[in-house]
PDB file of C-alpha atoms and ligand atoms in Angstrom:
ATOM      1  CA  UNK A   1     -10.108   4.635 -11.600  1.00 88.00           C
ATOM      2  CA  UNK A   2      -8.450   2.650 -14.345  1.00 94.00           C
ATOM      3  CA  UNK A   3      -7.190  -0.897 -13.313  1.00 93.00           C
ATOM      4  CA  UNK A   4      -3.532  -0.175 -12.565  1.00 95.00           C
ATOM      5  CA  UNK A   5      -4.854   2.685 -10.161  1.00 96.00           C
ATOM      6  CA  UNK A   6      -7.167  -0.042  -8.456  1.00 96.00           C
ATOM      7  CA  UNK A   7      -4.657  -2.458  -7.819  1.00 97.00           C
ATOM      8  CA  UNK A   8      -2.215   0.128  -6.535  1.00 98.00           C
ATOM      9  CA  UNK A   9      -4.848   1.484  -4.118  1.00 97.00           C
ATOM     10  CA  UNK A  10      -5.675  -2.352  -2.824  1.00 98.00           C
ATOM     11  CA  UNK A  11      -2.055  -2.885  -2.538  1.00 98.00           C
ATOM     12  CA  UNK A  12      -1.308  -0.114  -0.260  1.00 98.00           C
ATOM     13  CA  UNK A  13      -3.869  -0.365   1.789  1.00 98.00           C
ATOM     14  CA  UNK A  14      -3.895  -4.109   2.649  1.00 98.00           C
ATOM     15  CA  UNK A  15       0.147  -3.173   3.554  1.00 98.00           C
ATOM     16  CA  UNK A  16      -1.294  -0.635   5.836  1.00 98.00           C
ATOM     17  CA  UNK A  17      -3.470  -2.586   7.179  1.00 98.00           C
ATOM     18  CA  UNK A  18      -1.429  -5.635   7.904  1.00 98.00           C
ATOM     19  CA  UNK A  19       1.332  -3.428   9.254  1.00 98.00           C
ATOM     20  CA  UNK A  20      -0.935  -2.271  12.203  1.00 98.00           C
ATOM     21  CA  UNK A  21      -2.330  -5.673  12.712  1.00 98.00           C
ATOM     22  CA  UNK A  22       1.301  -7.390  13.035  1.00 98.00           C
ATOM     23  CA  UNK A  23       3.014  -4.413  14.284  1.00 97.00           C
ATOM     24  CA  UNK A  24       5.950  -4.994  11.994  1.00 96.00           C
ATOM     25  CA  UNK A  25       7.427  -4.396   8.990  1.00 96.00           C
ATOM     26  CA  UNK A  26       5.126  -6.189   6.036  1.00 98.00           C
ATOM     27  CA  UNK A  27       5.772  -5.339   2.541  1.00 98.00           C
ATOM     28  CA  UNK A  28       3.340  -6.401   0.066  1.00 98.00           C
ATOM     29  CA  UNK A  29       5.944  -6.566  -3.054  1.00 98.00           C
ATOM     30  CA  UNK A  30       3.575  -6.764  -5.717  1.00 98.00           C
ATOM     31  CA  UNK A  31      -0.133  -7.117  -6.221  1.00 98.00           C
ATOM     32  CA  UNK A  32      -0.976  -9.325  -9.412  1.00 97.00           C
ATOM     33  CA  UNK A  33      -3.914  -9.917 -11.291  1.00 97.00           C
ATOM     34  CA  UNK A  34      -4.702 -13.358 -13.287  1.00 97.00           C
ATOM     35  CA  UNK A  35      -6.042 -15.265 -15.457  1.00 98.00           C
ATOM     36  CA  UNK A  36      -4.988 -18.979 -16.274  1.00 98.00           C
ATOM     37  CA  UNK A  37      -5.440 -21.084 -19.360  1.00 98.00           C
ATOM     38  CA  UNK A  38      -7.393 -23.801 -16.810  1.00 98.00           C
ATOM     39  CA  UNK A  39     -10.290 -21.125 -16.251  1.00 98.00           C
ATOM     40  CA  UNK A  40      -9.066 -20.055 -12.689  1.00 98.00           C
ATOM     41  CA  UNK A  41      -8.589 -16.659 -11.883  1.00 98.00           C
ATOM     42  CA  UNK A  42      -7.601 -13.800  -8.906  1.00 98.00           C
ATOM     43  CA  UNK A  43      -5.121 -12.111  -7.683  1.00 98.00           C
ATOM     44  CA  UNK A  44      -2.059 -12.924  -6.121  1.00 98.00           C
ATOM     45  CA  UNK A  45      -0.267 -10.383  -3.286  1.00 98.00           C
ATOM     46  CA  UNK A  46       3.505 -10.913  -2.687  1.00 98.00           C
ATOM     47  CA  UNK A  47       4.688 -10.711   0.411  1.00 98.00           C
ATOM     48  CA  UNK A  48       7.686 -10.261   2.721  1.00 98.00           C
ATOM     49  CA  UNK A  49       8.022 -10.044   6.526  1.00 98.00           C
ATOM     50  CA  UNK A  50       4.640 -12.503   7.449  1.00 98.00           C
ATOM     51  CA  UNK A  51       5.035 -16.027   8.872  1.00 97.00           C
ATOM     52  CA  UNK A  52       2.946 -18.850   9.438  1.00 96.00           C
ATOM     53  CA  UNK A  53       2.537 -18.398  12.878  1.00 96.00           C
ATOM     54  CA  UNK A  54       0.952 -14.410  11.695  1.00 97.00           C
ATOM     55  CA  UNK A  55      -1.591 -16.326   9.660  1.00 96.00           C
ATOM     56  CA  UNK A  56      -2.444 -18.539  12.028  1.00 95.00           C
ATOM     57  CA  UNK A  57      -2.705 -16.382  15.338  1.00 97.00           C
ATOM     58  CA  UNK A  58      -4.877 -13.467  13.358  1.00 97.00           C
ATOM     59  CA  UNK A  59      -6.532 -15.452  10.716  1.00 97.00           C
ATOM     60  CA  UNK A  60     -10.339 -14.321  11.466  1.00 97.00           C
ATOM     61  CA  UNK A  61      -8.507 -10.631  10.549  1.00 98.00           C
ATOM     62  CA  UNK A  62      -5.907 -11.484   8.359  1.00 98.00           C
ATOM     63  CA  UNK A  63      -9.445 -13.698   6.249  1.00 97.00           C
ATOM     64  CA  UNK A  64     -11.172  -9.813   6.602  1.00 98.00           C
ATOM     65  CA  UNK A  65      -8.980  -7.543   5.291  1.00 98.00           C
ATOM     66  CA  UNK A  66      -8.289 -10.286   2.222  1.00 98.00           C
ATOM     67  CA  UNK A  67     -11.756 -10.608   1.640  1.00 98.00           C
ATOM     68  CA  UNK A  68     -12.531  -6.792   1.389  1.00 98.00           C
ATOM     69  CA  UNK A  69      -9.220  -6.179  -0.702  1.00 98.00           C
ATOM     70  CA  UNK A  70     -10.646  -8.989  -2.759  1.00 98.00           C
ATOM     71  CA  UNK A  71     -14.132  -7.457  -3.152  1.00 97.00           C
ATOM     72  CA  UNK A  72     -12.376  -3.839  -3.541  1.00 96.00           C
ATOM     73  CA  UNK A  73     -11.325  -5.448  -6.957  1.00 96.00           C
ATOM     74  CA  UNK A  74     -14.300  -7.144  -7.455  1.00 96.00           C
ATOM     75  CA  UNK A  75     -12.611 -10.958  -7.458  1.00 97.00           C
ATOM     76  CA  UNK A  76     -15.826 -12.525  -5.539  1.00 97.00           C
ATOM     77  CA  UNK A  77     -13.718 -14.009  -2.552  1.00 97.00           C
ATOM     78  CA  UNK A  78     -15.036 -17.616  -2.468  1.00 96.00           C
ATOM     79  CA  UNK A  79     -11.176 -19.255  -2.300  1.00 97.00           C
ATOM     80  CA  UNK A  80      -8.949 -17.386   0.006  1.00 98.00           C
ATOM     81  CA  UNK A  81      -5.207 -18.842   1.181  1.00 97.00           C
ATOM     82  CA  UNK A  82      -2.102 -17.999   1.975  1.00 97.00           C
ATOM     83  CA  UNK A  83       1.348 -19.910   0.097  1.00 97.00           C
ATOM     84  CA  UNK A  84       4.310 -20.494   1.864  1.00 97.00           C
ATOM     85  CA  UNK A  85       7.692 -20.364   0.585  1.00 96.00           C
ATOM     86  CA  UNK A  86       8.573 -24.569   0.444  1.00 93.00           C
ATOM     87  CA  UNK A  87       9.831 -26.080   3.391  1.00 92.00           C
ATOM     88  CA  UNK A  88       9.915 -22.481   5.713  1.00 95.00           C
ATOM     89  CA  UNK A  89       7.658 -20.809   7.905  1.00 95.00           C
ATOM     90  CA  UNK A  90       7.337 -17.743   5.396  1.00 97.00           C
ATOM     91  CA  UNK A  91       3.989 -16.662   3.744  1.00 98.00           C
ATOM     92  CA  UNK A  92       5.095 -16.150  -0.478  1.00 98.00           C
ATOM     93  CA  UNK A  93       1.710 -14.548  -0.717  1.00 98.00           C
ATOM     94  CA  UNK A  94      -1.726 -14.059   0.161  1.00 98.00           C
ATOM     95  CA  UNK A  95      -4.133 -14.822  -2.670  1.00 98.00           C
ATOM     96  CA  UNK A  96      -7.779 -15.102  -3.793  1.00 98.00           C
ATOM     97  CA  UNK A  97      -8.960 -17.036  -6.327  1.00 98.00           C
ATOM     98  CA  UNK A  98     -11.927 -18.119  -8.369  1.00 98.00           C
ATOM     99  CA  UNK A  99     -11.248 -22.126  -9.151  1.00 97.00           C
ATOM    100  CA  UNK A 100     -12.409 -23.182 -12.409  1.00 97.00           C
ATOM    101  CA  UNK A 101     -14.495 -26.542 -11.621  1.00 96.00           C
ATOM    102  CA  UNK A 102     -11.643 -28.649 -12.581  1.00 95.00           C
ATOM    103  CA  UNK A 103      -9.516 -27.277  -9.843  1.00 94.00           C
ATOM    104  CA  UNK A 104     -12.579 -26.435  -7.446  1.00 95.00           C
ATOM    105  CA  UNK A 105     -12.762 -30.277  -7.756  1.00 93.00           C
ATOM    106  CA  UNK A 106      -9.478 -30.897  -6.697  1.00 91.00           C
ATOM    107  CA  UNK A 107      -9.386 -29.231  -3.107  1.00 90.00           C
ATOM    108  CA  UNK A 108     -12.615 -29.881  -2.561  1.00 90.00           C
ATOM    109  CA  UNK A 109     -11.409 -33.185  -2.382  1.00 88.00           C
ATOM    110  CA  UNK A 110      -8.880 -32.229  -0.192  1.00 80.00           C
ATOM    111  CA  UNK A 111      -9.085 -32.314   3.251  1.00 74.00           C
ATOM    112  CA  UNK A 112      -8.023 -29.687   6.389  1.00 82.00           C
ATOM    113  CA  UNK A 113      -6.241 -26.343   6.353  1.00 85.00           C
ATOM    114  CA  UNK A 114      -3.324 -27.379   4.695  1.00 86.00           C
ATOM    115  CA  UNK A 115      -4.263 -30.137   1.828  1.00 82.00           C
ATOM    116  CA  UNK A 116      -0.544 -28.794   0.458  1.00 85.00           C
ATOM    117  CA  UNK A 117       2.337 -28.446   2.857  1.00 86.00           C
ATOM    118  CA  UNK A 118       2.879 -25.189   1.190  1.00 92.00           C
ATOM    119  CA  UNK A 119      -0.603 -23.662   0.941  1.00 94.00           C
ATOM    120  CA  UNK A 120      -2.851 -22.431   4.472  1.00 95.00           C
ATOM    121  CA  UNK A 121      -6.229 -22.426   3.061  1.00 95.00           C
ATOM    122  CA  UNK A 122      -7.829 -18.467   4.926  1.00 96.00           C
ATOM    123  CA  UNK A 123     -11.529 -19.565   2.999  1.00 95.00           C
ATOM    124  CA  UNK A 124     -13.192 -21.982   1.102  1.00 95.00           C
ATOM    125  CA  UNK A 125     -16.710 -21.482   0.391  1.00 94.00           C
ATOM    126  CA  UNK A 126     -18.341 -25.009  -1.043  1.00 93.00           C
ATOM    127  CA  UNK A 127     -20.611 -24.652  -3.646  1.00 92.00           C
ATOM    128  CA  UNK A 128     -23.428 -26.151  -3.673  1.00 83.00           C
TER     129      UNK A 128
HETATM  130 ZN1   ZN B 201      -8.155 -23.916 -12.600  1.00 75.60          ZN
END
């Protein structure tokens, strides 16, 4: 499969699989791969239709499926979270991310689920 078919495979079957876990209407608007100039890298899933309260009420599934759509595209799924829009109670998008070590640094520093008001950390696997 080439990388566009990968992504569009991941995309519709995290949708799916988030549908039946909510039992609602969640759109995953786009799936996005990354690379920054920092070193960090991922992917980032827009969403509509999940809130906070989704997140936080299925998180042990909501971690799983993330971690195996992260693995399906082989983004090693050390640095898992969820970002809320600013201010509301509506997940922006579900992401997973390798941190280069200047921003691994920075929330391992941090402290709790939330060290910004606007990210829900799923995973965070320490190195050692
Ligand atoms: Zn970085």
């Amino acid at each position: 499969m080439t990388i566009t078919d990968t992504l569009a495979k991941s995309r519709g079957d995290l949708e799916n699989k988030l549908r039946n876990l909510l039992a609602k209407p969640v759109f995953l608007i786009e799936l996005d791969a990354f690379a920054l100039p920092c070193g960090c890298k991922g992917v980032t899933i827009n969403a509509r239709g999940i809130q906070y309260d989704d997140i936080e009420i299925f998180e042990e599934h909501v971690n799983k499926y993330l971690k195996e759509t992260s693995e399906d595209l082989e983004v090693e799924p050390s640095f898992l979270f969820a970002r809320l829009v600013p201010g509301t109670a509506e997940v922006a998008s579900l992401n997973s991310r390798i941190l280069c070590n200047r921003c691994y640094m920075d929330f391992a520093r941090g402290t709790g689920k939330m060290p910004r008001p606007d990210i829900y950390i799923l995973n965070f696997t320490r190195r050692e």
